[in-house]
Amino acid sequence: MALFVSNSTSKHVMRFQEYPGMPHMIYKYLDFKKIFISSLDTDVRMHLLYRPHFNQYGWLEKELDLIKKYPEIEINQKGKLIELLKSVKLYICDHQGTSFMEALVVNTPTIIFWDNQYANRKGAERSFDILIQSGILFYDPKEAASKVNLIWDDVKGWWMHKDRQQARKEFINSQCMIDKDCFGKWVDTFKNILNNPGYINREDSLKKR
């Protein structure tokens, strides 16, 4: 099965958030989702689990309207995501969130896509460029769906290729904190930020410890 994990956001601004966490972003976000699903091969959709965000903020009806024409798609709202990541054939993510990092850490084959209108922090650009170059991250939902269709018969073989595994490792090393002493590293990082105003690059600061 392929697991497609969604996101949602409040209809009113609560705080500044990454894509699609602001109300004005949600309509394009839903359009991207619609394009992606409609571009998948029927065989892929027949093996697709769609997991809405647990907080829907009133968007669930519109979200499910996008996929109701595809009754073969199964809606999943049960169980822990991390356990699903360990068992699915492919993980699909359409937003910048924790789950795609978790998927990379547990080495689940992953396809990511989102709108590139919203820039990444400069210190993180190279990490995301690596995912683009290795065919993991896309800024076009049709291209992402085409990649899923292309690799569907041999997802594992595609994922275990040395280029993708190297990209995965580089991204984890620069953007994911999986060290057993992560709490100590975060404490030291925050201390450095407080004591040295110029010491604010997360990627660099975590490596300097």
GROMACS .gro file of C-alpha atoms in nm:
model
  209
    1MET     CA    1   0.000   0.000   0.000
    2ALA     CA    2   0.096   0.364  -0.049
    3LEU     CA    3   0.024   0.603   0.238
    4PHE     CA    4  -0.067   0.962   0.146
    5VAL     CA    5  -0.049   1.184   0.455
    6SER     CA    6  -0.234   1.515   0.445
    7ASN     CA    7  -0.231   1.835   0.649
    8SER     CA    8  -0.478   2.106   0.747
    9THR     CA    9  -0.489   2.450   0.903
   10SER     CA   10  -0.717   2.685   1.090
   11LYS     CA   11  -0.953   2.906   0.889
   12HIS     CA   12  -0.819   3.199   1.091
   13VAL     CA   13  -0.460   3.304   1.157
   14MET     CA   14  -0.341   3.166   1.490
   15ARG     CA   15   0.034   3.193   1.430
   16PHE     CA   16   0.281   3.213   1.144
   17GLN     CA   17   0.343   2.864   1.007
   18GLU     CA   18   0.508   2.680   0.720
   19TYR     CA   19   0.315   2.577   0.407
   20PRO     CA   20   0.022   2.506   0.410
   21GLY     CA   21  -0.024   2.636   0.764
   22MET     CA   22  -0.176   2.974   0.678
   23PRO     CA   23  -0.545   3.007   0.578
   24HIS     CA   24  -0.478   3.172   0.239
   25MET     CA   25  -0.259   2.878   0.134
   26ILE     CA   26  -0.517   2.605   0.178
   27TYR     CA   27  -0.701   2.647  -0.153
   28LYS     CA   28  -0.390   2.603  -0.366
   29TYR     CA   29  -0.288   2.321  -0.135
   30LEU     CA   30  -0.616   2.142  -0.207
   31ASP     CA   31  -0.572   2.207  -0.581
   32PHE     CA   32  -0.228   2.045  -0.570
   33LYS     CA   33  -0.378   1.746  -0.395
   34LYS     CA   34  -0.653   1.713  -0.657
   35ILE     CA   35  -0.405   1.729  -0.945
   36PHE     CA   36  -0.179   1.471  -0.784
   37ILE     CA   37  -0.454   1.217  -0.714
   38SER     CA   38  -0.609   1.253  -1.058
   39SER     CA   39  -0.267   1.199  -1.219
   40LEU     CA   40  -0.204   0.867  -1.047
   41ASP     CA   41  -0.253   0.544  -1.239
   42THR     CA   42  -0.564   0.349  -1.144
   43ASP     CA   43  -0.354   0.063  -1.009
   44VAL     CA   44  -0.177   0.299  -0.771
   45ARG     CA   45  -0.501   0.455  -0.649
   46MET     CA   46  -0.637   0.106  -0.581
   47HIS     CA   47  -0.355   0.064  -0.329
   48LEU     CA   48  -0.373   0.412  -0.176
   49LEU     CA   49  -0.439   0.489   0.190
   50TYR     CA   50  -0.534   0.853   0.241
   51ARG     CA   51  -0.474   0.988   0.592
   52PRO     CA   52  -0.632   1.329   0.671
   53HIS     CA   53  -0.482   1.545   0.943
   54PHE     CA   54  -0.628   1.466   1.286
   55ASN     CA   55  -0.726   1.835   1.328
   56GLN     CA   56  -0.941   1.928   1.030
   57TYR     CA   57  -1.048   2.280   1.131
   58GLY     CA   58  -1.361   2.246   0.918
   59TRP     CA   59  -1.183   2.149   0.594
   60LEU     CA   60  -1.252   1.774   0.596
   61GLU     CA   61  -1.564   1.790   0.378
   62LYS     CA   62  -1.385   1.986   0.106
   63GLU     CA   63  -1.088   1.755   0.133
   64LEU     CA   64  -1.291   1.438   0.097
   65ASP     CA   65  -1.484   1.592  -0.194
   66LEU     CA   66  -1.157   1.580  -0.387
   67ILE     CA   67  -1.131   1.204  -0.365
   68LYS     CA   68  -1.495   1.090  -0.356
   69LYS     CA   69  -1.483   1.023  -0.730
   70TYR     CA   70  -1.221   0.758  -0.652
   71PRO     CA   71  -1.400   0.505  -0.429
   72GLU     CA   72  -1.099   0.275  -0.453
   73ILE     CA   73  -0.903   0.508  -0.222
   74GLU     CA   74  -0.921   0.401   0.141
   75ILE     CA   75  -0.944   0.664   0.417
   76ASN     CA   76  -0.718   0.593   0.714
   77GLN     CA   77  -0.758   0.769   1.048
   78LYS     CA   78  -0.650   0.497   1.289
   79GLY     CA   79  -0.327   0.383   1.445
   80LYS     CA   80   0.005   0.555   1.499
   81LEU     CA   81   0.164   0.705   1.192
   82ILE     CA   82   0.511   0.581   1.281
   83GLU     CA   83   0.385   0.221   1.278
   84LEU     CA   84   0.224   0.270   0.937
   85LEU     CA   85   0.549   0.412   0.803
   86LYS     CA   86   0.722   0.088   0.890
   87SER     CA   87   0.476  -0.125   0.694
   88VAL     CA   88   0.374   0.065   0.379
   89LYS     CA   89   0.527   0.026   0.034
   90LEU     CA   90   0.550   0.400  -0.028
   91TYR     CA   91   0.496   0.716   0.175
   92ILE     CA   92   0.361   1.029   0.002
   93CYS     CA   93   0.363   1.374   0.163
   94ASP     CA   94   0.232   1.705   0.026
   95HIS     CA   95   0.349   1.946   0.295
   96GLN     CA   96   0.644   2.051   0.506
   97GLY     CA   97   0.587   1.862   0.827
   98THR     CA   98   0.741   1.622   1.074
   99SER     CA   99   0.606   1.307   0.911
  100PHE     CA  100   0.824   1.318   0.600
  101MET     CA  101   1.131   1.349   0.821
  102GLU     CA  102   1.012   1.050   1.024
  103ALA     CA  103   0.969   0.856   0.702
  104LEU     CA  104   1.325   0.936   0.595
  105VAL     CA  105   1.462   0.838   0.935
  106VAL     CA  106   1.292   0.495   0.931
  107ASN     CA  107   1.394   0.459   0.564
  108THR     CA  108   1.044   0.430   0.417
  109PRO     CA  109   1.041   0.494   0.039
  110THR     CA  110   0.923   0.853   0.010
  111ILE     CA  111   0.783   1.095  -0.248
  112ILE     CA  112   0.725   1.455  -0.141
  113PHE     CA  113   0.566   1.746  -0.325
  114TRP     CA  114   0.456   2.098  -0.238
  115ASP     CA  115   0.427   2.450  -0.374
  116ASN     CA  116   0.770   2.613  -0.405
  117GLN     CA  117   0.619   2.962  -0.385
  118TYR     CA  118   0.709   2.959  -0.017
  119ALA     CA  119   1.086   2.965   0.020
  120ASN     CA  120   1.290   2.751   0.254
  121ARG     CA  121   1.531   2.906   0.500
  122LYS     CA  122   1.857   2.977   0.316
  123GLY     CA  123   2.053   2.752   0.547
  124ALA     CA  124   1.830   2.461   0.448
  125GLU     CA  125   1.815   2.517   0.072
  126ARG     CA  126   2.099   2.280  -0.010
  127SER     CA  127   1.935   1.999   0.188
  128PHE     CA  128   1.611   2.031  -0.008
  129ASP     CA  129   1.800   2.068  -0.337
  130ILE     CA  130   1.954   1.728  -0.270
  131LEU     CA  131   1.606   1.576  -0.237
  132ILE     CA  132   1.503   1.739  -0.565
  133GLN     CA  133   1.810   1.616  -0.751
  134SER     CA  134   1.756   1.261  -0.629
  135GLY     CA  135   1.390   1.256  -0.741
  136ILE     CA  136   1.236   1.254  -0.393
  137LEU     CA  137   1.098   1.611  -0.375
  138PHE     CA  138   0.887   1.777  -0.645
  139TYR     CA  139   0.731   2.121  -0.685
  140ASP     CA  140   0.479   2.001  -0.943
  141PRO     CA  141   0.202   1.756  -0.839
  142LYS     CA  142   0.185   1.604  -1.189
  143GLU     CA  143   0.557   1.532  -1.187
  144ALA     CA  144   0.529   1.376  -0.843
  145ALA     CA  145   0.242   1.153  -0.959
  146SER     CA  146   0.436   1.056  -1.272
  147LYS     CA  147   0.728   0.948  -1.056
  148VAL     CA  148   0.498   0.736  -0.837
  149ASN     CA  149   0.350   0.573  -1.148
  150LEU     CA  150   0.697   0.509  -1.288
  151ILE     CA  151   0.844   0.343  -0.979
  152TRP     CA  152   0.532   0.161  -0.856
  153ASP     CA  153   0.635  -0.183  -0.977
  154ASP     CA  154   0.974  -0.160  -0.805
  155VAL     CA  155   0.954   0.103  -0.533
  156LYS     CA  156   1.209  -0.073  -0.313
  157GLY     CA  157   1.465  -0.101  -0.591
  158TRP     CA  158   1.423   0.267  -0.676
  159TRP     CA  159   1.450   0.373  -0.313
  160MET     CA  160   1.757   0.167  -0.228
  161HIS     CA  161   1.960   0.313  -0.514
  162LYS     CA  162   2.280   0.463  -0.376
  163ASP     CA  163   2.192   0.816  -0.494
  164ARG     CA  164   1.864   0.824  -0.302
  165GLN     CA  165   2.012   0.663   0.006
  166GLN     CA  166   2.293   0.917   0.005
  167ALA     CA  167   2.043   1.203  -0.036
  168ARG     CA  168   1.838   1.063   0.250
  169LYS     CA  169   2.141   1.041   0.478
  170GLU     CA  170   2.259   1.392   0.394
  171PHE     CA  171   1.916   1.539   0.462
  172ILE     CA  172   1.885   1.356   0.794
  173ASN     CA  173   2.232   1.466   0.902
  174SER     CA  174   2.157   1.832   0.834
  175GLN     CA  175   1.785   1.864   0.916
  176CYS     CA  176   1.681   1.585   1.155
  177MET     CA  177   1.794   1.546   1.513
  178ILE     CA  178   1.820   1.173   1.580
  179ASP     CA  179   2.119   1.170   1.812
  180LYS     CA  180   2.059   0.988   2.143
  181ASP     CA  181   2.184   1.302   2.316
  182CYS     CA  182   1.946   1.527   2.120
  183PHE     CA  183   1.815   1.702   2.431
  184GLY     CA  184   2.165   1.795   2.538
  185LYS     CA  185   2.243   1.926   2.192
  186TRP     CA  186   1.927   2.136   2.186
  187VAL     CA  187   2.005   2.281   2.530
  188ASP     CA  188   2.356   2.373   2.417
  189THR     CA  189   2.220   2.522   2.095
  190PHE     CA  190   1.969   2.744   2.275
  191LYS     CA  191   2.238   2.854   2.519
  192ASN     CA  192   2.460   2.951   2.227
  193ILE     CA  193   2.176   3.142   2.063
  194LEU     CA  194   2.104   3.332   2.385
  195ASN     CA  195   2.468   3.409   2.452
  196ASN     CA  196   2.570   3.478   2.091
  197PRO     CA  197   2.305   3.662   1.884
  198GLY     CA  198   2.482   3.572   1.560
  199TYR     CA  199   2.473   3.201   1.639
  200ILE     CA  200   2.130   3.128   1.492
  201ASN     CA  201   2.185   2.889   1.202
  202ARG     CA  202   2.031   2.561   1.322
  203GLU     CA  203   2.221   2.344   1.078
  204ASP     CA  204   2.557   2.493   1.174
  205SER     CA  205   2.487   2.528   1.545
  206LEU     CA  206   2.390   2.166   1.595
  207LYS     CA  207   2.710   2.054   1.425
  208LYS     CA  208   2.936   2.286   1.626
  209ARG     CA  209   2.863   2.115   1.956
   0.00000   0.00000   0.00000
